XYZ file of C-alpha atoms in Angstrom:
393
model
C 71.811 -54.314 46.598
C 74.567 -51.977 45.353
C 76.778 -55.001 44.727
C 74.219 -56.535 42.369
C 73.923 -53.256 40.379
C 77.639 -53.074 39.982
C 77.908 -56.639 38.668
C 75.049 -56.093 36.164
C 76.680 -52.985 34.785
C 79.927 -54.857 34.405
C 78.205 -57.621 32.420
C 76.539 -55.112 30.105
C 79.803 -53.279 29.535
C 81.501 -56.588 28.792
C 78.799 -57.644 26.277
C 78.837 -54.273 24.515
C 82.608 -54.465 24.284
C 82.365 -57.987 22.769
C 79.842 -56.891 20.046
C 82.028 -53.893 19.290
C 84.972 -56.176 18.768
C 82.910 -58.505 16.489
C 81.501 -55.677 14.375
C 84.882 -54.101 14.113
C 86.175 -57.231 12.376
C 86.025 -56.654 8.542
C 85.293 -60.303 7.589
C 82.190 -60.410 9.770
C 80.683 -57.330 8.106
C 81.373 -58.780 4.655
C 79.763 -62.061 5.649
C 76.620 -60.297 6.879
C 76.437 -58.240 3.676
C 76.834 -61.358 1.511
C 74.194 -63.198 3.540
C 71.732 -60.352 3.018
C 72.420 -60.339 -0.722
C 71.994 -64.116 -0.918
C 68.722 -63.938 1.020
C 67.461 -61.216 -1.304
C 68.387 -63.272 -4.362
C 66.696 -66.388 -2.985
C 63.533 -64.433 -2.191
C 63.628 -62.877 -5.681
C 64.060 -66.286 -7.330
C 61.143 -67.687 -5.343
C 58.993 -64.711 -6.325
C 59.960 -64.995 -9.990
C 59.394 -68.764 -10.022
C 55.997 -68.354 -8.388
C 55.105 -65.626 -10.890
C 56.160 -67.771 -13.844
C 54.187 -70.719 -12.516
C 51.102 -68.608 -11.845
C 51.338 -66.582 -15.048
C 52.726 -68.831 -17.811
C 53.806 -66.821 -20.820
C 55.237 -67.175 -24.280
C 56.478 -64.977 -27.106
C 55.790 -67.685 -29.683
C 52.310 -66.506 -30.648
C 50.634 -64.971 -33.656
C 47.314 -63.381 -34.537
C 44.930 -65.664 -36.417
C 41.558 -65.092 -38.042
C 39.211 -67.300 -40.007
C 39.585 -66.955 -43.751
C 37.195 -67.563 -46.621
C 38.659 -68.445 -49.990
C 36.531 -66.747 -52.638
C 35.971 -69.092 -55.576
C 33.414 -69.311 -58.328
C 31.044 -72.271 -58.279
C 30.796 -72.029 -62.065
C 33.408 -71.073 -64.601
C 33.128 -67.820 -66.478
C 34.659 -64.508 -67.462
C 34.639 -61.791 -64.815
C 32.619 -58.887 -66.211
C 32.295 -56.794 -63.031
C 34.585 -56.474 -60.006
C 33.055 -54.467 -57.171
C 35.924 -54.516 -54.646
C 39.587 -53.525 -54.400
C 42.400 -55.070 -52.419
C 42.257 -54.517 -48.615
C 38.681 -53.228 -48.829
C 36.371 -53.956 -45.912
C 33.157 -55.739 -46.934
C 29.962 -56.693 -45.169
C 28.227 -60.040 -45.216
C 26.069 -60.214 -48.336
C 27.905 -57.508 -50.326
C 28.215 -58.200 -54.054
C 31.881 -58.865 -54.823
C 31.960 -59.667 -58.519
C 29.830 -60.796 -61.450
C 30.588 -63.433 -64.063
C 29.285 -63.618 -67.617
C 25.928 -65.338 -67.102
C 24.817 -65.579 -70.741
C 25.807 -69.252 -71.282
C 23.998 -70.260 -68.112
C 20.967 -68.127 -68.928
C 20.749 -70.001 -72.230
C 20.855 -73.298 -70.337
C 18.130 -72.032 -68.005
C 15.971 -71.021 -70.995
C 16.414 -74.444 -72.558
C 15.568 -76.145 -69.242
C 12.441 -74.001 -68.937
C 11.358 -74.918 -72.471
C 11.990 -78.572 -71.672
C 9.798 -78.276 -68.594
C 6.970 -76.841 -70.671
C 7.429 -79.630 -73.223
C 7.347 -82.256 -70.486
C 4.180 -80.731 -69.067
C 2.571 -81.054 -72.525
C 3.766 -84.658 -72.812
C 2.318 -85.439 -69.407
C -1.026 -84.040 -70.499
C -0.864 -86.268 -73.605
C -0.089 -89.276 -71.386
C -3.079 -88.422 -69.226
C -5.220 -88.327 -72.381
C -3.841 -91.739 -73.342
C -4.874 -93.084 -69.957
C -8.381 -91.738 -70.393
C -8.587 -93.205 -73.926
C -7.343 -96.588 -72.684
C -9.865 -96.530 -69.850
C -12.655 -95.731 -72.319
C -11.565 -98.654 -74.502
C -11.530 -100.859 -71.429
C -15.060 -99.846 -70.464
C -16.316 -100.516 -74.023
C -14.686 -103.935 -74.111
C -15.962 -104.806 -70.641
C -19.510 -104.013 -71.778
C -19.130 -106.109 -74.921
C -17.593 -108.976 -72.952
C -20.430 -108.864 -70.428
C -23.023 -109.032 -73.242
C -21.164 -111.886 -74.991
C -20.961 -113.860 -71.760
C -24.690 -113.390 -70.985
C -25.574 -114.354 -74.571
C -23.559 -117.553 -74.192
C -25.163 -118.312 -70.830
C -28.648 -117.942 -72.400
C -27.874 -120.206 -75.375
C -26.143 -122.910 -73.401
C -29.347 -124.425 -71.793
C -31.174 -124.325 -75.154
C -28.682 -126.761 -76.636
C -30.085 -129.680 -74.584
C -33.655 -129.196 -75.911
C -32.485 -128.676 -79.459
C -33.779 -125.113 -79.334
C -30.380 -123.855 -80.438
C -27.844 -125.411 -82.708
C -24.462 -126.484 -81.394
C -22.862 -124.242 -83.941
C -24.511 -121.115 -82.507
C -23.663 -122.113 -78.958
C -20.040 -122.688 -79.944
C -19.958 -119.305 -81.691
C -21.387 -117.578 -78.604
C -18.793 -119.262 -76.379
C -16.021 -118.197 -78.733
C -17.299 -114.601 -78.747
C -17.420 -114.561 -74.935
C -13.847 -115.827 -74.622
C -12.602 -113.397 -77.262
C -14.303 -110.469 -75.532
C -12.745 -111.465 -72.214
C -9.291 -111.567 -73.828
C -9.872 -108.114 -75.291
C -10.767 -106.869 -71.819
C -7.466 -108.208 -70.447
C -5.643 -106.503 -73.315
C -7.393 -103.212 -72.541
C -6.477 -103.556 -68.844
C -2.836 -104.039 -69.836
C -3.029 -100.945 -72.034
C -4.418 -98.900 -69.140
C -1.679 -100.175 -66.814
C 0.986 -99.339 -69.416
C -0.400 -95.836 -69.886
C -0.403 -95.294 -66.119
C 3.198 -96.526 -65.883
C 4.209 -94.201 -68.717
C 2.713 -91.308 -66.781
C 5.090 -92.229 -63.896
C 3.275 -90.673 -60.964
C 4.510 -91.482 -57.452
C 2.657 -90.251 -54.372
C 0.650 -87.826 -56.459
C 3.691 -86.261 -58.154
C 4.804 -86.762 -61.724
C 8.459 -87.833 -61.932
C 8.879 -86.491 -65.479
C 7.867 -83.019 -64.337
C 9.998 -83.293 -61.194
C 13.034 -84.235 -63.273
C 12.503 -81.284 -65.613
C 11.956 -78.983 -62.629
C 15.206 -80.193 -61.085
C 17.078 -79.472 -64.317
C 15.588 -75.978 -64.446
C 16.391 -75.454 -60.769
C 19.986 -76.501 -61.381
C 20.261 -74.212 -64.413
C 18.901 -71.268 -62.446
C 21.347 -72.033 -59.641
C 24.181 -71.804 -62.166
C 22.849 -68.419 -63.234
C 22.720 -67.277 -59.610
C 26.293 -68.486 -59.052
C 27.438 -65.879 -61.576
C 27.015 -63.274 -58.843
C 29.463 -63.844 -55.986
C 28.754 -62.357 -52.558
C 30.773 -61.916 -49.369
C 29.828 -64.674 -46.942
C 31.187 -62.832 -43.873
C 32.314 -59.446 -42.613
C 35.977 -58.985 -43.343
C 38.731 -57.641 -45.532
C 39.589 -58.448 -49.141
C 43.133 -59.802 -49.250
C 45.530 -60.753 -52.035
C 43.318 -59.501 -54.860
C 45.273 -59.904 -58.107
C 42.577 -60.121 -60.771
C 40.767 -57.649 -62.993
C 37.608 -57.691 -65.122
C 38.171 -59.856 -68.160
C 39.981 -62.581 -66.235
C 38.570 -66.081 -66.382
C 37.412 -67.606 -63.119
C 37.687 -71.380 -63.141
C 35.194 -73.474 -61.257
C 36.391 -74.001 -57.682
C 39.573 -71.976 -58.243
C 40.220 -69.581 -55.356
C 40.677 -66.050 -56.651
C 41.388 -64.173 -53.417
C 40.679 -64.345 -49.694
C 38.391 -62.643 -47.215
C 39.853 -62.340 -43.708
C 36.892 -62.777 -41.351
C 36.873 -59.823 -38.943
C 34.052 -61.088 -36.731
C 36.448 -63.056 -34.494
C 40.146 -62.502 -33.910
C 42.207 -64.898 -31.862
C 45.805 -65.721 -31.024
C 47.520 -69.079 -31.352
C 50.131 -69.266 -28.597
C 52.519 -72.228 -28.502
C 53.145 -73.405 -24.927
C 55.394 -76.212 -23.728
C 53.569 -79.329 -22.652
C 54.973 -78.941 -19.121
C 53.200 -75.567 -18.819
C 49.769 -76.382 -20.187
C 48.710 -78.523 -17.217
C 47.784 -75.351 -15.316
C 45.988 -73.745 -18.262
C 42.240 -74.274 -18.550
C 39.506 -73.138 -20.892
C 37.975 -69.823 -19.923
C 40.996 -68.347 -18.138
C 41.751 -64.697 -18.816
C 44.780 -63.681 -20.872
C 46.778 -60.527 -21.475
C 47.935 -60.247 -25.056
C 50.678 -57.874 -26.186
C 50.797 -57.347 -29.918
C 54.136 -56.509 -31.439
C 52.433 -53.647 -33.240
C 51.319 -52.178 -29.888
C 53.524 -53.796 -27.277
C 52.717 -51.310 -24.502
C 48.938 -51.744 -24.486
C 47.633 -55.183 -23.421
C 44.507 -56.682 -24.989
C 42.294 -58.983 -22.961
C 41.521 -62.473 -24.177
C 39.991 -65.776 -23.116
C 41.477 -69.243 -23.478
C 39.182 -71.063 -25.887
C 40.958 -74.411 -25.837
C 44.184 -76.371 -26.090
C 45.120 -78.349 -29.168
C 44.911 -82.119 -28.744
C 47.598 -82.884 -31.283
C 50.375 -81.502 -33.458
C 52.294 -83.136 -36.262
C 55.292 -84.899 -34.645
C 58.835 -84.189 -35.761
C 61.216 -87.141 -35.939
C 64.989 -86.986 -36.192
C 67.946 -85.164 -34.706
C 68.765 -82.535 -37.293
C 67.220 -80.837 -40.299
C 63.805 -81.974 -39.223
C 61.196 -81.880 -41.927
C 57.497 -82.415 -41.564
C 55.801 -84.859 -43.845
C 52.167 -84.718 -44.828
C 50.707 -83.346 -41.632
C 47.150 -83.307 -42.870
C 45.088 -80.910 -40.803
C 47.358 -81.066 -37.743
C 49.314 -77.980 -36.723
C 53.058 -78.039 -37.402
C 55.131 -76.597 -34.528
C 58.856 -77.066 -35.264
C 61.332 -77.483 -32.402
C 63.656 -74.660 -31.424
C 66.948 -76.595 -31.123
C 68.453 -79.827 -32.366
C 70.296 -82.453 -30.313
C 68.267 -81.545 -27.215
C 65.250 -83.294 -25.741
C 62.699 -80.504 -25.983
C 59.196 -80.371 -24.616
C 56.649 -80.356 -27.429
C 54.750 -77.119 -27.777
C 51.005 -77.193 -28.311
C 48.919 -74.328 -29.729
C 46.477 -72.687 -27.349
C 43.684 -70.715 -28.962
C 42.944 -67.405 -27.258
C 39.915 -65.405 -28.386
C 40.523 -61.663 -28.264
C 37.863 -59.616 -26.513
C 36.532 -56.165 -27.177
C 36.252 -54.274 -30.429
C 38.441 -54.920 -33.402
C 41.654 -52.845 -33.411
C 43.435 -51.468 -36.442
C 46.515 -53.512 -35.459
C 44.679 -56.834 -35.822
C 46.315 -58.485 -38.808
C 46.448 -62.146 -39.687
C 49.969 -63.456 -39.019
C 51.035 -60.656 -36.701
C 53.296 -61.590 -33.782
C 52.207 -61.394 -30.162
C 53.170 -62.272 -26.597
C 50.672 -63.683 -24.126
C 50.458 -64.040 -20.359
C 47.786 -66.348 -18.943
C 46.364 -65.802 -15.476
C 45.880 -69.285 -14.009
C 44.530 -67.942 -10.706
C 41.086 -67.010 -11.916
C 38.204 -69.433 -12.185
C 37.387 -70.412 -15.784
C 34.196 -69.025 -17.237
C 31.181 -71.268 -16.848
C 29.294 -72.731 -19.802
C 30.461 -73.777 -23.213
C 32.929 -71.641 -25.158
C 31.821 -73.092 -28.472
C 29.965 -69.933 -29.449
C 33.239 -68.013 -29.412
C 33.893 -69.567 -32.828
C 30.367 -69.374 -34.216
C 29.435 -65.722 -34.794
C 26.669 -66.605 -37.259
C 23.821 -68.890 -36.285
C 22.321 -68.948 -39.799
C 24.600 -69.889 -42.717
C 24.833 -67.395 -45.541
C 22.825 -68.320 -48.637
C 23.364 -66.212 -51.762
C 20.163 -64.860 -53.320
C 18.870 -66.339 -56.555
C 19.469 -64.399 -59.745
C 17.078 -64.246 -61.494
C 14.269 -65.222 -59.078
C 13.244 -68.850 -59.166
C 10.545 -69.476 -61.787
C 9.721 -73.129 -61.136
C 6.109 -73.886 -60.365
C 5.854 -76.913 -58.126
C 3.923 -79.870 -59.512
C 0.674 -80.157 -57.634
């Protein structure tokens, strides 16, 4: 029993002496230290790679908002300007007023024409009644002439009436019938001149349409804000001439702010609509803003060539230029991210941003279409002056 204890102690002392010799060797300690560093680096790379794959990110992003180009629908001199540059406006606010006098004159002339047409229509109705009265008179005379002929015709065989009288009666009957046909044609012509379709007079409707159009032109002389937003790039003053359809300045729609982030096509396969996003604006890089992925662009304008690439007519497709030449680069596609929460003072169209998308969460259910449609009813400017057309009954 004591012999076994002695041998065990000798083995332990031998093993401890061997480890002491190994650890005392300088190359072994350096190898262990390098192995630990390498293991730490590998674990760090795996963690970073997993983080990049789970949270794709890009610094190639900018703040975007919908814009409304303010343009006059009629040409005219600006007589009143009710806004200044960078002013915030509400939907329906009066922005500016054009000189409406030429269009008011057109509206007055169209109204007078409508009244004239109404008088002409009444005269045409009188013509119809007169033609119908003539028709009734001729029908009565034709009926009498025909009966007179029918009475004389049998008397000719018994020599109770002369052939001359019978012939005269027949001629009168035929003439009266022809006059009836002429009167019927006159009635039809008078009805056609009246030009009524489905109970409505087309002459009056045409004049009403001209008056309606003239009054619309008058109403177009007052220009209203069609959305909530900010006046931008205002460089006009009262007295300037506003051409028809010529954009004078822009309203930046503040109802929805979003970010267009350009991601490589190899990264977008994990990105889905409805995923949450952290957005860091350059103006406030320390405070993230939450967002939601609204959608991924289905196309961009392609660049062709090796150097000095230039886009042609891209139409309505987004243009995302490559970063380097002479290298096969993955195409970047814009991803629209709708910013959540209240509008911040740092929200400015064209501002730079960085985004990080969380691909772990489940996308929101339902359609995200309403994220781009803040107004369910389109804005219709009020009429000025109020519409004065009386519908033809």
